[in-house]
Short mmCIF file of C-alpha atoms in Angstrom, two decimals:
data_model
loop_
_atom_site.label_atom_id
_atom_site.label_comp_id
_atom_site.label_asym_id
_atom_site.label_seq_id
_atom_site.Cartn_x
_atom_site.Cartn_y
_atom_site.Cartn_z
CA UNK A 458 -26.90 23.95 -89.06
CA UNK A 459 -25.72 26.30 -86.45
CA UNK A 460 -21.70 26.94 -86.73
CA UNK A 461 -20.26 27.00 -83.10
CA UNK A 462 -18.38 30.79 -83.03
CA UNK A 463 -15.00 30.83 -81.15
CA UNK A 464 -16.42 33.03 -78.59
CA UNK A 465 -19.12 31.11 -75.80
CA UNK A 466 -21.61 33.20 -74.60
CA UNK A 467 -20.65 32.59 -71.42
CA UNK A 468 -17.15 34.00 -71.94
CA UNK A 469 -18.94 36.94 -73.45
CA UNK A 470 -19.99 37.70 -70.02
CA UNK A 471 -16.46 38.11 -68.37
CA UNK A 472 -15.70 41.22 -70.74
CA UNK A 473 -15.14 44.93 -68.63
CA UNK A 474 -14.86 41.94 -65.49
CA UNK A 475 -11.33 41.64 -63.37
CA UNK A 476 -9.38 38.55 -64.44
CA UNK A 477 -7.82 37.77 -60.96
CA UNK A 478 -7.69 39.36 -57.34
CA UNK A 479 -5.35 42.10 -57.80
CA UNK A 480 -1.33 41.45 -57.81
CA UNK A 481 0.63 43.18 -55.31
CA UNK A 482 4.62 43.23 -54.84
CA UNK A 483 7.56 44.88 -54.39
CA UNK A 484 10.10 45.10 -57.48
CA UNK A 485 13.68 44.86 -56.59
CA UNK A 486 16.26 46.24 -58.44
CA UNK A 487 18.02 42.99 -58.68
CA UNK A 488 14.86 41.64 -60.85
CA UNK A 489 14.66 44.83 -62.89
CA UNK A 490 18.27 44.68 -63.70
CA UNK A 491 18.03 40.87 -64.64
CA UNK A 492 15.17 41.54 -67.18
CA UNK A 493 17.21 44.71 -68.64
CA UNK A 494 20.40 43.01 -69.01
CA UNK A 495 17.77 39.71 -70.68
CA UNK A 496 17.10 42.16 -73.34
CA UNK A 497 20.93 43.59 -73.26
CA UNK A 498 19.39 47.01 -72.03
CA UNK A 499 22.46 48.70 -70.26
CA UNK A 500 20.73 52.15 -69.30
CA UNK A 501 22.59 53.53 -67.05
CA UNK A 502 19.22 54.71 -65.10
CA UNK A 503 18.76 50.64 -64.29
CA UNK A 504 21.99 50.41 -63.19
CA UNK A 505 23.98 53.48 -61.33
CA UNK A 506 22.39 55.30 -57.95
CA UNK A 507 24.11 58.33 -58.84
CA UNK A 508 23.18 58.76 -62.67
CA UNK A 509 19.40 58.36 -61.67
CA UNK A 510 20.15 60.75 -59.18
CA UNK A 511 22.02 63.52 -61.56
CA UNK A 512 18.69 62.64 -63.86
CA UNK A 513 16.38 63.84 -61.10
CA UNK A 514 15.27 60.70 -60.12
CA UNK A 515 15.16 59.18 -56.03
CA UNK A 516 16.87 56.39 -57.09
CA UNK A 517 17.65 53.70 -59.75
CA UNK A 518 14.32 52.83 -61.71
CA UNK A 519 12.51 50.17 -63.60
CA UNK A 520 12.57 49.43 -66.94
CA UNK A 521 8.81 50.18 -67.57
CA UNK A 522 7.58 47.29 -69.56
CA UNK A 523 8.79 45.12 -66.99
CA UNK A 524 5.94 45.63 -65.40
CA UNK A 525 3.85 43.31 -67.10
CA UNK A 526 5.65 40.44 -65.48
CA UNK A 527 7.09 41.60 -61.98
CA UNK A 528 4.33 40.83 -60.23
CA UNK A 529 3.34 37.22 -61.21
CA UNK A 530 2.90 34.78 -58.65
CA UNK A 531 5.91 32.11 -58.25
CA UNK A 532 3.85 28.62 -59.40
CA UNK A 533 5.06 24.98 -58.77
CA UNK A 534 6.34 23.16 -61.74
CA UNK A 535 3.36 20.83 -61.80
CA UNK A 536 1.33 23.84 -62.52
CA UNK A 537 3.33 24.23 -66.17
CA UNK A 538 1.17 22.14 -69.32
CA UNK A 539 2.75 20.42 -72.13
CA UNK A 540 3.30 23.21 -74.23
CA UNK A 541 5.40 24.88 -71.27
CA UNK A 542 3.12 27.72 -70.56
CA UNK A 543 1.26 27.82 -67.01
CA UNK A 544 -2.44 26.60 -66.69
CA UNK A 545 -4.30 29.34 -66.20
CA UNK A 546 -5.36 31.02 -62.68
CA UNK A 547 -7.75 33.17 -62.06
CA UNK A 548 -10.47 33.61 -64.38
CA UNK A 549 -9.93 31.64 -67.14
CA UNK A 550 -11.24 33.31 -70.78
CA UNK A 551 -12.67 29.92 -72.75
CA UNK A 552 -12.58 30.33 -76.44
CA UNK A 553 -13.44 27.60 -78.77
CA UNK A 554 -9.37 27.77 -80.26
CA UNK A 555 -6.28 25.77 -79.91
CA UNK A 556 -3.25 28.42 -79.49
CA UNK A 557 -3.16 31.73 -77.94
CA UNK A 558 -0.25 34.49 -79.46
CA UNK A 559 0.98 37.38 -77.94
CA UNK A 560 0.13 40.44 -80.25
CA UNK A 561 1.64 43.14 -78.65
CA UNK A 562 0.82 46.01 -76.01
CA UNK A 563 -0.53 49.64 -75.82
CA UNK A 564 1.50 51.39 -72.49
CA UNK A 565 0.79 54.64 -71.27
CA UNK A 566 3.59 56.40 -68.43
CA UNK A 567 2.21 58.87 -65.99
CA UNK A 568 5.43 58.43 -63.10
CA UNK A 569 8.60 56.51 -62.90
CA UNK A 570 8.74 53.48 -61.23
CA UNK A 571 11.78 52.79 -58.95
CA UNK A 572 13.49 49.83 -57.37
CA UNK A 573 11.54 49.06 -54.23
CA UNK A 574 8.46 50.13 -55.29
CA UNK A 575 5.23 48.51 -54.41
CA UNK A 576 3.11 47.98 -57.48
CA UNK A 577 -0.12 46.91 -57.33
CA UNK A 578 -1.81 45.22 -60.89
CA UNK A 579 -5.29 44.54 -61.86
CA UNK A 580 -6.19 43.33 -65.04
CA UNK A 581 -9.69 43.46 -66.69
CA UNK A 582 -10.83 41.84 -70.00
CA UNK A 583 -11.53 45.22 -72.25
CA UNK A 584 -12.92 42.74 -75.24
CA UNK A 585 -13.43 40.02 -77.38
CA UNK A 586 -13.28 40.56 -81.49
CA UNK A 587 -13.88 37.29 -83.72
CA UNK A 588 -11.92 38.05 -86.77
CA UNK A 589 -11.23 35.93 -90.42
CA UNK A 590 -7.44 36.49 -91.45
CA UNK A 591 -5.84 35.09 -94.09
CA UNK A 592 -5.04 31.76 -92.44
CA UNK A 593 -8.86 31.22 -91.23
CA UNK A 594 -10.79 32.57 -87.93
CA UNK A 595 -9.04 34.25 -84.74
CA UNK A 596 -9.88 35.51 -81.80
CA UNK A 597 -8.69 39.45 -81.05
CA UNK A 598 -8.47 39.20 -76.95
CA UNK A 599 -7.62 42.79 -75.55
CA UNK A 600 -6.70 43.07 -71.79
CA UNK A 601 -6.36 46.55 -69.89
CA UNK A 602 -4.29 46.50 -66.84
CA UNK A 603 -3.92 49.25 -64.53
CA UNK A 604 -0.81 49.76 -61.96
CA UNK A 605 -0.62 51.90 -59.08
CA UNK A 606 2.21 52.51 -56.46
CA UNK A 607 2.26 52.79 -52.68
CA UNK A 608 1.56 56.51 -52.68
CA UNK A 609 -2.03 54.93 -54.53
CA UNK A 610 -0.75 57.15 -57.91
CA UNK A 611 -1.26 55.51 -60.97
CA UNK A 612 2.23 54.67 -62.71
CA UNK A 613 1.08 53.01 -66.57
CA UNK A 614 -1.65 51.38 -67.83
CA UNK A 615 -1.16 48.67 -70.62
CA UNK A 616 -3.38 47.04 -73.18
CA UNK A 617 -2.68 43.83 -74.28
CA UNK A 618 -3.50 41.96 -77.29
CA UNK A 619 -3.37 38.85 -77.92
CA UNK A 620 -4.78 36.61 -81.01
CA UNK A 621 -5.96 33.04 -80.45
CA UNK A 622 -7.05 30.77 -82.96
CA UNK B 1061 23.38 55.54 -74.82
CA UNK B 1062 24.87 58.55 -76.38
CA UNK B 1063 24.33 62.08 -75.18
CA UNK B 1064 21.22 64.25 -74.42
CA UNK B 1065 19.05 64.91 -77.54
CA UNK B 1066 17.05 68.35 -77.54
CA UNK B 1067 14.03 69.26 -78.59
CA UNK B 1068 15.59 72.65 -80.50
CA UNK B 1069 17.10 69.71 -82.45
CA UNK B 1070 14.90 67.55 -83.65
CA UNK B 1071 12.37 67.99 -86.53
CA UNK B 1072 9.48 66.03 -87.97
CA UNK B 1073 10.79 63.66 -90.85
CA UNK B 1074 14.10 63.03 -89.26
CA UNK B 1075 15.13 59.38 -89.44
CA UNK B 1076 16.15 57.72 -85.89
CA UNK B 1077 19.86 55.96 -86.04
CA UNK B 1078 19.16 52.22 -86.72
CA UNK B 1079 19.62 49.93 -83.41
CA UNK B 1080 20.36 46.32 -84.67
CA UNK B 1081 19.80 43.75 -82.54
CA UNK B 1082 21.11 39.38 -83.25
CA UNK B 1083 19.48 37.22 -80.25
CA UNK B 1084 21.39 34.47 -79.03
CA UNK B 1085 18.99 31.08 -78.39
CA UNK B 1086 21.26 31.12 -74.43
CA UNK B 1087 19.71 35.08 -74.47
CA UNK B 1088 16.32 33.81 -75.30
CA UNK B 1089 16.83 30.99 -72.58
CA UNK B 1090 17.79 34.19 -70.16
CA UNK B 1091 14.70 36.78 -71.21
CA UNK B 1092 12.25 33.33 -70.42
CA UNK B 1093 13.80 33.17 -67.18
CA UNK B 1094 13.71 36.92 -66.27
CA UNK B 1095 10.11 36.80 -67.39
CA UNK B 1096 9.12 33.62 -65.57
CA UNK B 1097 7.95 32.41 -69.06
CA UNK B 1098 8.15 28.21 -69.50
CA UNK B 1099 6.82 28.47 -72.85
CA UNK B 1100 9.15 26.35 -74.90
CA UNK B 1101 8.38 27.80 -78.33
CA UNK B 1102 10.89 29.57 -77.51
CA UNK B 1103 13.67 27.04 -76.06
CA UNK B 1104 12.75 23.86 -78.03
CA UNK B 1105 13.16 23.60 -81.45
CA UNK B 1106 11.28 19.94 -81.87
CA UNK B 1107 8.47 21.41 -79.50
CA UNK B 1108 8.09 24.77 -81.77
CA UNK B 1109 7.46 22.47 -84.47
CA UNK B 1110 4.91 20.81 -82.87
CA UNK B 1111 3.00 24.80 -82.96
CA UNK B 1112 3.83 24.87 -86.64
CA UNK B 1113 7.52 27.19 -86.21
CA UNK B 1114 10.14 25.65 -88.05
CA UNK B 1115 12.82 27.10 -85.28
CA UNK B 1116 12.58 28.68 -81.27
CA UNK B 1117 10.92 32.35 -81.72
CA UNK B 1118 12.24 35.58 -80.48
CA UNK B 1119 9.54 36.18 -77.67
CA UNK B 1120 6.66 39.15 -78.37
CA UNK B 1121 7.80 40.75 -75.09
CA UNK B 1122 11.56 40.81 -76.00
CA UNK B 1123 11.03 42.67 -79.36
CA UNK B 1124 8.74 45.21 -77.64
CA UNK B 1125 11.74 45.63 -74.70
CA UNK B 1126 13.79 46.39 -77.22
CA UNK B 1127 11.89 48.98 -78.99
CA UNK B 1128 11.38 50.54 -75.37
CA UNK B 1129 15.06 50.68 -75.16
CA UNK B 1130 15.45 52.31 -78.99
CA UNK B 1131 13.01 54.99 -77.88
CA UNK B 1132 14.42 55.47 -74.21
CA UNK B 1133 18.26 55.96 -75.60
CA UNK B 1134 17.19 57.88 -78.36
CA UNK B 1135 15.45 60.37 -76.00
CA UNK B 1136 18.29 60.46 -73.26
CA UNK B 1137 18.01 60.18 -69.25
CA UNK B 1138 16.08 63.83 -70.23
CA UNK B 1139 13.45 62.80 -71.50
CA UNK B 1140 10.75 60.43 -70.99
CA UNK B 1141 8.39 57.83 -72.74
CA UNK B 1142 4.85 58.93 -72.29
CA UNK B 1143 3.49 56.10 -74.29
CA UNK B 1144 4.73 53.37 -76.45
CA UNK B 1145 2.71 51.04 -78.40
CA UNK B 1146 3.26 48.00 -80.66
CA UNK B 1147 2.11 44.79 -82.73
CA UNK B 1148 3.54 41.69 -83.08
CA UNK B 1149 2.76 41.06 -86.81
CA UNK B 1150 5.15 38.27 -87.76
CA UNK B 1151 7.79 35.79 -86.01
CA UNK B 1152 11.21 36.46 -85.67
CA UNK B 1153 14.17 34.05 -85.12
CA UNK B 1154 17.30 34.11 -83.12
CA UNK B 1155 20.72 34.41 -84.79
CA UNK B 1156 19.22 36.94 -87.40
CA UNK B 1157 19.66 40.65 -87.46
CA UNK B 1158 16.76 42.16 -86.29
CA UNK B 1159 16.90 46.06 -87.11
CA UNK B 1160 15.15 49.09 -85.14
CA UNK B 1161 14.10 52.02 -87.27
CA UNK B 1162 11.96 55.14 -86.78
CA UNK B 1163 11.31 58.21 -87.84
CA UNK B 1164 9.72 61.39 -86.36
CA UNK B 1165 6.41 62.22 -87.26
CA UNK B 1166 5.59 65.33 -84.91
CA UNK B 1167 6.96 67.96 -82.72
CA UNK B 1168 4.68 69.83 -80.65
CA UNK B 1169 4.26 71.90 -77.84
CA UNK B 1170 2.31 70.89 -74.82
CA UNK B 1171 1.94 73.42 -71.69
CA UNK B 1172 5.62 74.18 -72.39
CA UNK B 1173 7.01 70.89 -73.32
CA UNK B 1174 8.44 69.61 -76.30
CA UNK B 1175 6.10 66.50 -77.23
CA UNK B 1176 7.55 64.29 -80.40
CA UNK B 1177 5.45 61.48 -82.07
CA UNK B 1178 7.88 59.26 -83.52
CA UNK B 1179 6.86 56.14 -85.69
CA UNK B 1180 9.03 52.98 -85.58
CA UNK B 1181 9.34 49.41 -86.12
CA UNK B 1182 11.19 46.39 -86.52
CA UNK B 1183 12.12 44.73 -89.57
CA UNK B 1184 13.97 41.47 -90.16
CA UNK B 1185 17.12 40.91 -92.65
CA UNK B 1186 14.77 40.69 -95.60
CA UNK B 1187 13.50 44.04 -94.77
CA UNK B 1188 9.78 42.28 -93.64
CA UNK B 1189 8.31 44.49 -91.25
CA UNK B 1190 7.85 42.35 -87.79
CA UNK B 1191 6.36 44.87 -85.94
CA UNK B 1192 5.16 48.49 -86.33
CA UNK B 1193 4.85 50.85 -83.47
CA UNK B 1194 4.66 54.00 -81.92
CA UNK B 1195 5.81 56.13 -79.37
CA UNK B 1196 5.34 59.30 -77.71
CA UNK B 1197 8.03 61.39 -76.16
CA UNK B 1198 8.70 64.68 -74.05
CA UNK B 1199 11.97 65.85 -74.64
CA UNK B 1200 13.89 68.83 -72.62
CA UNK B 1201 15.23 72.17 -74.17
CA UNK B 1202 18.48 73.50 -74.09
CA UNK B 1203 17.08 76.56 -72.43
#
């Protein structure tokens, strides 16, 4: 009897491949500040021109992990599922499981990124791992997503990892 | 935030201050809706039971902004985050202390900068570990 793995062969073929066309926006301090002040973040660089000025910095900047989210497309309501999360867009990654966790995330800075920015994403599938914890099989699904300003300079990269099972 | 810290004054093995942090469920509501994120594990207790969670969850992304903010205040407008990694090992739950820790597990020098490798985590208020991480940071001199 063959078992049926979590991982099709077809999705196999999507690893080192972009997920979606690449995101493109500009961040406003308004958003940044909202997602600091989400996590009760008060830096004052977030905040006040002329402390990220005394810093060294052009202006007020980004908190850096905010990143990950700034630049996701606004989606209609009838696009959300029953658990609450979006249906997916783009390429979807089918694995043979029932939940998908977030596990965490590798960044890497090279430049500050400021209010007004234009940040452009894109977002490959690095790979695939079938793994047996102690609560049965999972899926190990690592991301890699590159972002780059308007000057075309690379600002972070972040892995992602997520575990589905 | 308190002052700038300097490299001249920090040594591998010292212990970071502990940051505590005690989410609200209205802040969860508020990080979902800064991060566009529907999700309701984490707004919807009967729903979060339905995934198995026998309350709402402190999102992933919420714990790791807060461990960006322990390492960013402890190195000062001065310095800056080179890298900063973690791993969401185990749920955590609003209206519970959630505690920051670290220590520093490096000090180098790197074409003239000060380059500390700090280890740090999160535990809960039973002293679990909820998520290990790392970080790397360039501090300035007093020079």
């Amino acid at each position: 009897m063959t078992v049926e793995g979590l991982i099709p062969e077809e999705t196999k073929g999507l690893i080192g491949e972009l997920l979606s066309e690449p995101l493109s926006g500009v961040i406003t301090a308004k958003e940044a500040q909202r997602f600091a002040l989400a996590a009760d973040d008060l830096n004052p660089l977030y905040f006040d021109e002329e402390a990220a000025k005394a810093a060294g910095h052009r202006t007020t900047l980004v908190p850096p992990i905010f990143l990950a989210w700034s630049l996701a497309p606004a989606r209609p309501v009838s696009e959300v599922r029953e658990d609450g999360l979006y249906k997916s867009a783009g390429r979807r990654v089918a694995l043979n499981v029932k939940r998908v966790m977030f596990g965490g995330e590798d960044w890497e800075f090279f430049e500050p990124v400021y209010a007004g920015d234009r940040i452009t994403s894109e977002t490959r599938l690095k790979s695939l791992e079938e793994k047996h914890g102690s609560s049965g099989p999972f899926v190990l699904q690592m991301t890699e997503t590159t972002y780059t300003n308007q000057d075309g300079r690379v600002v972070a990269k972040a892995i992602g990892r997520s575990i589905a099972r | 935030m308190s002052g700038q810290r300097y490299a001249e004054d920090v040594n591998a093995g010292d212990e970071l201050p502990v940051l505590v942090k005690n989410a609200s469920r209205a802040q969860l509501f508020l990080f979902s809706a800064a991060t566009n994120n529907p999700h309701r594990i984490h707004y919807d207790k009967d729903y979060a039971a339905v995934e198995g969670h026998p309350d709402v969850l402190v999102h992933g992304p919420l714990q790791g902004a807060w461990l960006s903010q322990y390492v960013t205040d402890w190195a000062g407008t001065g310095g800056r985050v080179r890298a900063l990694s973690w791993q969401n090992r185990a749920r955590a739950y609003p209206e519970r202390d959630l505690s920051f820790k670290g220590k520093v597990v490096e000090k180098r020098e790197e074409d003239g900068r000060a380059v500390v490798e700090l280890e740090v985590w999160e535990e809960d208020d039973e002293g679990q570990v909820l998520m290990p991480g790392k970080a790397t940071v360039e501090l300035p001199g007093r020079g």
